[in-house]
Coordinates of N, CA and C in Angstrom, one line a residue:
M27 N -44.3 4.8 2.1 CA -43.0 5.3 1.7 C -43.1 5.6 0.2
T28 N -42.7 6.8 -0.2 CA -42.7 7.2 -1.6 C -41.3 7.3 -2.1
I29 N -41.1 6.7 -3.3 CA -39.8 6.7 -3.9 C -39.4 8.1 -4.3
P30 N -40.3 8.9 -4.9 CA -39.9 10.3 -5.3 C -39.4 11.1 -4.1
T31 N -40.0 11.0 -2.9 CA -39.6 11.7 -1.7 C -38.2 11.2 -1.4
L32 N -37.9 10.0 -1.4 CA -36.6 9.5 -1.1 C -35.5 10.0 -2.1
I33 N -35.9 10.1 -3.3 CA -35.0 10.7 -4.3 C -34.6 12.1 -4.0
Y34 N -35.6 12.9 -3.7 CA -35.4 14.3 -3.3 C -34.5 14.4 -2.0
V35 N -34.8 13.5 -1.1 CA -34.0 13.5 0.2 C -32.5 13.2 -0.1
L36 N -32.3 12.1 -0.9 CA -30.9 11.7 -1.2 C -30.1 12.8 -2.0
V37 N -30.8 13.3 -3.0 CA -30.1 14.3 -3.8 C -29.8 15.6 -3.0
T38 N -30.8 16.0 -2.2 CA -30.6 17.2 -1.4 C -29.5 17.0 -0.3
Q39 N -29.6 15.8 0.3 CA -28.5 15.5 1.3 C -27.2 15.5 0.7
H40 N -27.0 15.0 -0.5 CA -25.7 14.9 -1.2 C -25.2 16.3 -1.5
L41 N -26.1 17.1 -2.0 CA -25.7 18.5 -2.3 C -25.2 19.2 -1.0
I42 N -26.0 19.1 0.1 CA -25.6 19.7 1.3 C -24.4 19.1 1.9
G43 N -24.3 17.8 2.0 CA -23.2 17.1 2.7 C -21.9 17.1 2.0
D44 N -22.0 16.9 0.7 CA -20.8 16.7 -0.1 C -20.3 18.1 -0.7
W45 N -21.1 19.1 -0.7 CA -20.7 20.4 -1.2 C -20.8 21.5 -0.2
W46 N -22.0 21.9 0.2 CA -22.2 23.1 1.0 C -21.5 23.0 2.4
L47 N -21.6 21.9 3.1 CA -21.0 21.8 4.4 C -19.4 21.6 4.3
Q48 N -18.9 21.4 3.1 CA -17.5 21.2 3.0 C -16.8 22.6 2.9
G49 N -17.6 23.6 2.7 CA -17.0 25.0 2.6 C -16.4 25.6 3.8
W50 N -16.7 25.0 5.0 CA -16.1 25.5 6.2 C -14.6 25.4 6.2
S51 N -14.0 24.5 5.4 CA -12.6 24.3 5.3 C -12.2 24.1 3.9
P52 N -11.8 25.1 3.1 CA -11.3 24.9 1.8 C -10.2 23.9 1.6
Q53 N -9.4 23.8 2.7 CA -8.3 22.8 2.7 C -8.8 21.4 2.6
M54 N -10.0 21.1 3.0 CA -10.5 19.7 3.0 C -10.5 19.2 1.5
A55 N -11.0 20.0 0.6 CA -11.0 19.6 -0.8 C -9.6 19.4 -1.3
I56 N -8.7 20.1 -0.8 CA -7.3 20.0 -1.3 C -6.6 18.8 -0.6
K57 N -6.7 18.8 0.7 CA -6.0 17.8 1.5 C -6.5 16.4 1.5
K58 N -7.8 16.2 1.1 CA -8.4 14.9 1.1 C -7.8 14.0 0.1
S59 N -7.1 14.6 -0.9 CA -6.4 13.8 -2.0 C -5.1 13.3 -1.5
T60 N -4.5 13.8 -0.4 CA -3.2 13.3 0.0 C -3.2 12.8 1.5
S61 N -4.3 13.1 2.2 CA -4.4 12.7 3.6 C -5.7 11.9 3.9
N62 N -5.5 10.7 4.4 CA -6.6 9.9 4.7 C -7.4 10.5 5.9
L63 N -6.7 11.2 6.8 CA -7.4 11.9 7.9 C -8.4 12.9 7.4
W64 N -7.9 13.8 6.5 CA -8.8 14.8 5.9 C -9.9 14.1 5.1
L65 N -9.6 13.0 4.4 CA -10.6 12.3 3.6 C -11.7 11.7 4.6
T66 N -11.3 11.2 5.7 CA -12.2 10.6 6.7 C -13.1 11.7 7.3
A67 N -12.5 12.9 7.5 CA -13.3 14.0 8.1 C -14.3 14.4 7.0
H68 N -14.0 14.5 5.8 CA -14.9 14.8 4.7 C -16.0 13.8 4.7
V69 N -15.7 12.5 4.7 CA -16.7 11.5 4.6 C -17.6 11.5 5.9
G70 N -17.0 11.8 7.0 CA -17.8 11.9 8.3 C -18.9 13.0 8.2
I71 N -18.6 14.1 7.6 CA -19.6 15.1 7.4 C -20.7 14.6 6.4
V72 N -20.3 14.0 5.4 CA -21.3 13.4 4.4 C -22.1 12.4 5.2
A73 N -21.5 11.5 6.0 CA -22.3 10.4 6.7 C -23.2 11.0 7.7
V74 N -22.8 12.0 8.4 CA -23.7 12.6 9.4 C -24.9 13.3 8.7
T75 N -24.7 14.0 7.6 CA -25.9 14.6 6.9 C -26.7 13.5 6.3
L76 N -26.2 12.4 5.8 CA -27.0 11.3 5.3 C -27.8 10.7 6.5
W77 N -27.2 10.5 7.6 CA -27.9 9.9 8.8 C -29.1 10.8 9.1
V78 N -28.9 12.1 9.2 CA -29.9 13.1 9.6 C -31.1 13.1 8.5
F79 N -30.7 13.2 7.3 CA -31.7 13.3 6.2 C -32.5 12.0 6.1
V80 N -31.8 10.9 6.0 CA -32.5 9.6 5.9 C -33.2 9.2 7.2
G81 N -32.7 9.6 8.3 CA -33.3 9.3 9.6 C -34.6 10.1 9.7
V82 N -34.7 11.3 9.3 CA -35.9 12.1 9.3 C -36.9 11.5 8.3
W83 N -36.4 11.2 7.1 CA -37.3 10.5 6.1 C -37.9 9.2 6.7
N84 N -37.1 8.5 7.4 CA -37.5 7.2 8.0 C -38.6 7.4 8.9
V85 N -38.5 8.4 9.8 CA -39.6 8.7 10.8 C -40.8 9.2 10.1
V86 N -40.7 10.2 9.2 CA -41.8 10.8 8.6 C -42.6 9.9 7.7
E87 N -41.8 9.1 6.9 CA -42.4 8.2 5.9 C -42.7 6.8 6.4
G88 N -42.3 6.5 7.6 CA -42.5 5.2 8.1 C -41.6 4.2 7.5
G89 N -40.3 4.5 7.4 CA -39.3 3.7 6.8 C -39.0 2.4 7.5
P90 N -37.9 1.7 7.2 CA -37.7 0.4 7.7 C -37.1 0.4 9.1
G91 N -36.8 1.5 9.7 CA -36.2 1.6 11.0 C -34.8 2.1 11.1
L92 N -34.4 2.5 12.2 CA -33.1 3.1 12.3 C -31.9 2.2 12.1
L93 N -32.1 0.9 12.4 CA -31.0 -0.1 12.1 C -30.7 -0.1 10.6
A94 N -31.8 -0.2 9.8 CA -31.6 -0.2 8.4 C -31.0 1.1 7.9
V95 N -31.4 2.2 8.5 CA -30.8 3.5 8.1 C -29.3 3.5 8.5
A96 N -29.0 3.0 9.7 CA -27.6 2.9 10.1 C -26.7 2.1 9.1
I97 N -27.3 1.0 8.7 CA -26.5 0.1 7.7 C -26.4 0.8 6.4
Y98 N -27.5 1.4 6.0 CA -27.4 2.2 4.7 C -26.4 3.3 4.7
V99 N -26.3 4.0 5.8 CA -25.3 5.1 6.0 C -23.9 4.5 6.0
A100 N -23.7 3.4 6.7 CA -22.4 2.8 6.8 C -21.9 2.4 5.4
I101 N -22.8 1.7 4.7 CA -22.4 1.2 3.4 C -22.0 2.4 2.5
N102 N -22.8 3.4 2.5 CA -22.6 4.6 1.7 C -21.4 5.4 2.1
A103 N -21.1 5.4 3.4 CA -19.9 6.1 3.9 C -18.6 5.4 3.4
V104 N -18.6 4.1 3.5 CA -17.5 3.3 3.0 C -17.3 3.5 1.5
A105 N -18.5 3.4 0.7 CA -18.4 3.7 -0.7 C -17.9 5.1 -1.0
H106 N -18.4 6.0 -0.3 CA -18.0 7.4 -0.5 C -16.5 7.6 -0.3
W107 N -16.0 7.0 0.8 CA -14.5 7.0 1.1 C -13.7 6.4 0.0
G108 N -14.1 5.2 -0.4 CA -13.4 4.6 -1.5 C -13.4 5.3 -2.8
T109 N -14.6 5.9 -3.2 CA -14.7 6.7 -4.4 C -13.8 7.9 -4.3
D110 N -13.9 8.6 -3.2 CA -13.1 9.9 -3.1 C -11.6 9.6 -3.0
Y111 N -11.3 8.4 -2.4 CA -9.9 8.1 -2.3 C -9.3 8.0 -3.8
V112 N -10.0 7.4 -4.7 CA -9.6 7.2 -6.0 C -9.7 8.5 -6.8
T113 N -10.9 9.1 -6.8 CA -11.2 10.2 -7.7 C -10.5 11.5 -7.3
S114 N -10.3 11.7 -6.0 CA -9.6 12.9 -5.5 C -8.1 12.9 -6.0
R115 N -7.5 11.7 -6.0 CA -6.2 11.6 -6.4 C -6.0 11.8 -7.9
I116 N -7.0 11.2 -8.7 CA -7.0 11.4 -10.1 C -7.2 12.9 -10.4
N117 N -8.2 13.5 -9.8 CA -8.5 14.9 -10.0 C -7.3 15.8 -9.7
T118 N -6.6 15.5 -8.6 CA -5.4 16.3 -8.3 C -4.4 16.2 -9.4
R119 N -4.2 15.0 -9.9 CA -3.3 14.8 -11.0 C -3.8 15.5 -12.3
N120 N -5.1 15.5 -12.5 CA -5.6 16.2 -13.7 C -5.4 17.7 -13.6
W121 N -5.6 18.2 -12.3 CA -5.4 19.7 -12.1 C -4.0 20.1 -12.4
Y122 N -3.0 19.3 -12.1 CA -1.6 19.6 -12.2 C -1.0 19.0 -13.4
V123 N -1.8 19.0 -14.5 CA -1.2 18.5 -15.8 C -0.1 19.4 -16.2
H124 N 1.0 18.8 -16.6 CA 2.2 19.6 -17.0 C 2.4 19.8 -18.4
A125 N 3.5 20.4 -18.8 CA 3.8 20.9 -20.1 C 3.6 19.9 -21.2
F126 N 3.8 18.6 -20.9 CA 3.7 17.6 -22.0 C 2.4 17.6 -22.7
L127 N 1.3 18.2 -22.1 CA 0.0 18.2 -22.8 C 0.0 19.3 -23.9
H128 N 0.9 20.3 -23.8 CA 0.8 21.3 -24.8 C 2.1 21.4 -25.6
T129 N 2.8 20.4 -25.7 CA 4.0 20.3 -26.5 C 4.0 19.2 -27.5
L130 N 4.6 19.4 -28.6 CA 4.7 18.4 -29.6 C 5.8 17.4 -29.2
P131 N 5.9 16.2 -29.9 CA 7.0 15.3 -29.5 C 8.4 15.8 -29.5
D132 N 8.7 16.8 -30.3 CA 10.0 17.4 -30.3 C 10.1 18.6 -29.4
N133 N 9.2 18.8 -28.4 CA 9.1 19.8 -27.4 C 8.8 21.2 -27.9
R134 N 8.4 21.3 -29.2 CA 7.9 22.6 -29.7 C 6.5 22.9 -29.1
P135 N 6.2 24.1 -28.7 CA 4.8 24.4 -28.2 C 3.8 24.1 -29.3
C136 N 2.7 23.7 -28.9 CA 1.6 23.4 -29.8 C 0.6 24.6 -29.6
A137 N 0.6 25.5 -30.6 CA -0.2 26.7 -30.4 C -1.8 26.4 -30.5
S138 N -2.2 25.3 -31.1 CA -3.6 25.1 -31.2 C -4.3 24.5 -30.0
L139 N -3.5 24.2 -29.0 CA -4.1 23.6 -27.8 C -3.9 24.5 -26.6
D140 N -5.0 24.9 -26.0 CA -5.0 25.7 -24.8 C -4.9 24.8 -23.6
V141 N -3.8 24.7 -22.9 CA -3.6 23.8 -21.8 C -4.5 24.0 -20.7
D142 N -4.9 25.3 -20.4 CA -5.9 25.5 -19.3 C -7.2 24.9 -19.6
D143 N -7.6 24.9 -20.9 CA -8.9 24.3 -21.3 C -8.8 22.8 -21.1
V144 N -7.7 22.2 -21.4 CA -7.5 20.7 -21.3 C -7.6 20.4 -19.8
K145 N -6.8 21.1 -19.0 CA -6.9 20.8 -17.5 C -8.3 21.0 -17.0
R146 N -9.0 22.0 -17.3 CA -10.3 22.2 -16.8 C -11.2 21.1 -17.3
F147 N -11.1 20.7 -18.6 CA -11.9 19.6 -19.1 C -11.8 18.4 -18.3
W148 N -10.5 17.9 -18.0 CA -10.3 16.7 -17.3 C -10.6 16.8 -15.8
F149 N -10.3 18.0 -15.2 CA -10.6 18.2 -13.8 C -12.1 18.1 -13.6
W150 N -12.9 19.0 -14.3 CA -14.4 19.0 -14.1 C -15.0 17.7 -14.6
G151 N -14.5 17.1 -15.6 CA -15.0 15.8 -16.0 C -14.8 14.8 -14.9
G152 N -13.7 14.9 -14.2 CA -13.5 14.0 -13.0 C -14.4 14.3 -11.9
I153 N -14.7 15.6 -11.6 CA -15.6 15.9 -10.6 C -17.0 15.4 -10.9
G154 N -17.4 15.6 -12.1 CA -18.7 15.1 -12.5 C -18.8 13.6 -12.4
T155 N -17.8 12.9 -12.8 CA -17.8 11.4 -12.7 C -17.9 11.0 -11.2
D156 N -17.1 11.7 -10.3 CA -17.2 11.5 -8.9 C -18.6 11.6 -8.4
Q157 N -19.2 12.7 -8.7 CA -20.6 12.9 -8.3 C -21.6 11.9 -8.8
W158 N -21.4 11.5 -10.0 CA -22.3 10.4 -10.6 C -22.1 9.1 -9.8
V159 N -20.9 8.8 -9.5 CA -20.6 7.5 -8.7 C -21.3 7.6 -7.4
H160 N -21.2 8.7 -6.7 CA -21.9 8.9 -5.4 C -23.4 8.7 -5.5
I161 N -24.0 9.4 -6.5 CA -25.4 9.3 -6.7 C -25.8 7.8 -7.0
V162 N -25.1 7.2 -7.8 CA -25.4 5.8 -8.2 C -25.4 4.9 -6.9
W163 N -24.3 5.1 -6.1 CA -24.3 4.3 -4.8 C -25.5 4.6 -3.9
L164 N -25.8 5.9 -3.8 CA -27.0 6.2 -3.0 C -28.3 5.6 -3.5
F165 N -28.5 5.6 -4.8 CA -29.7 5.0 -5.4 C -29.6 3.5 -5.4
A166 N -28.5 2.9 -5.8 CA -28.3 1.5 -5.9 C -28.5 0.8 -4.5
T167 N -28.2 1.4 -3.5 CA -28.4 0.8 -2.1 C -29.7 1.2 -1.5
A168 N -30.4 2.1 -2.1 CA -31.7 2.6 -1.6 C -32.7 1.4 -1.4
D169 N -32.6 0.4 -2.2 CA -33.5 -0.8 -2.0 C -33.5 -1.2 -0.5
W170 N -32.4 -1.1 0.1 CA -32.3 -1.5 1.5 C -33.3 -0.7 2.4
L171 N -33.5 0.5 2.0 CA -34.5 1.4 2.8 C -35.9 1.1 2.4
L172 N -36.1 0.5 1.2 CA -37.5 0.3 0.7 C -38.1 -1.0 1.0
L173 N -37.4 -1.9 1.8 CA -37.8 -3.2 2.1 C -39.1 -3.2 2.9

C-alpha cells in the first residue's frame, strides 16, 4: 500500500463526489443549508463515491479489507454531514450579508467598501474552509486504512 496513491485517491474522490457529481441538482447546494434531507442526499453522493474510490484502492493496493473501508466511509460521512451542516448555514448567512456591512454607524453609506467584495470574500473563504475541513478528516482518518 502506498500513501501517495491513497492521497491521490482521496483528493480525486473528494473533487468528484463533493463537486462534480453535485452538479446534477443546483438546488442541492442551496437547499442543503436549510434542509437536512437535501444535506443527507448530498452526503450520500459523497459517501458512495468514497466507497467506490477507496474500495477500488483497497482491492488494487491490498488494503485492510472492505470492513475497514466501510468504517472509514461511515466515519467520514458523519464528519462530512456535521461539517456541511455548520458551514453551509454560515456560508448562506455570509452570502446574504445585508446593508449593515456597507453603512457607517449613523447609516450613511460607506463609499470605500464594496459590499459585493466583502460578501464574496467571506463566502469563498467559508467554502475554502469547508473543503479544508473535509480533506483534514479524510487524511486524519486514513490511518484506519493503513493498518
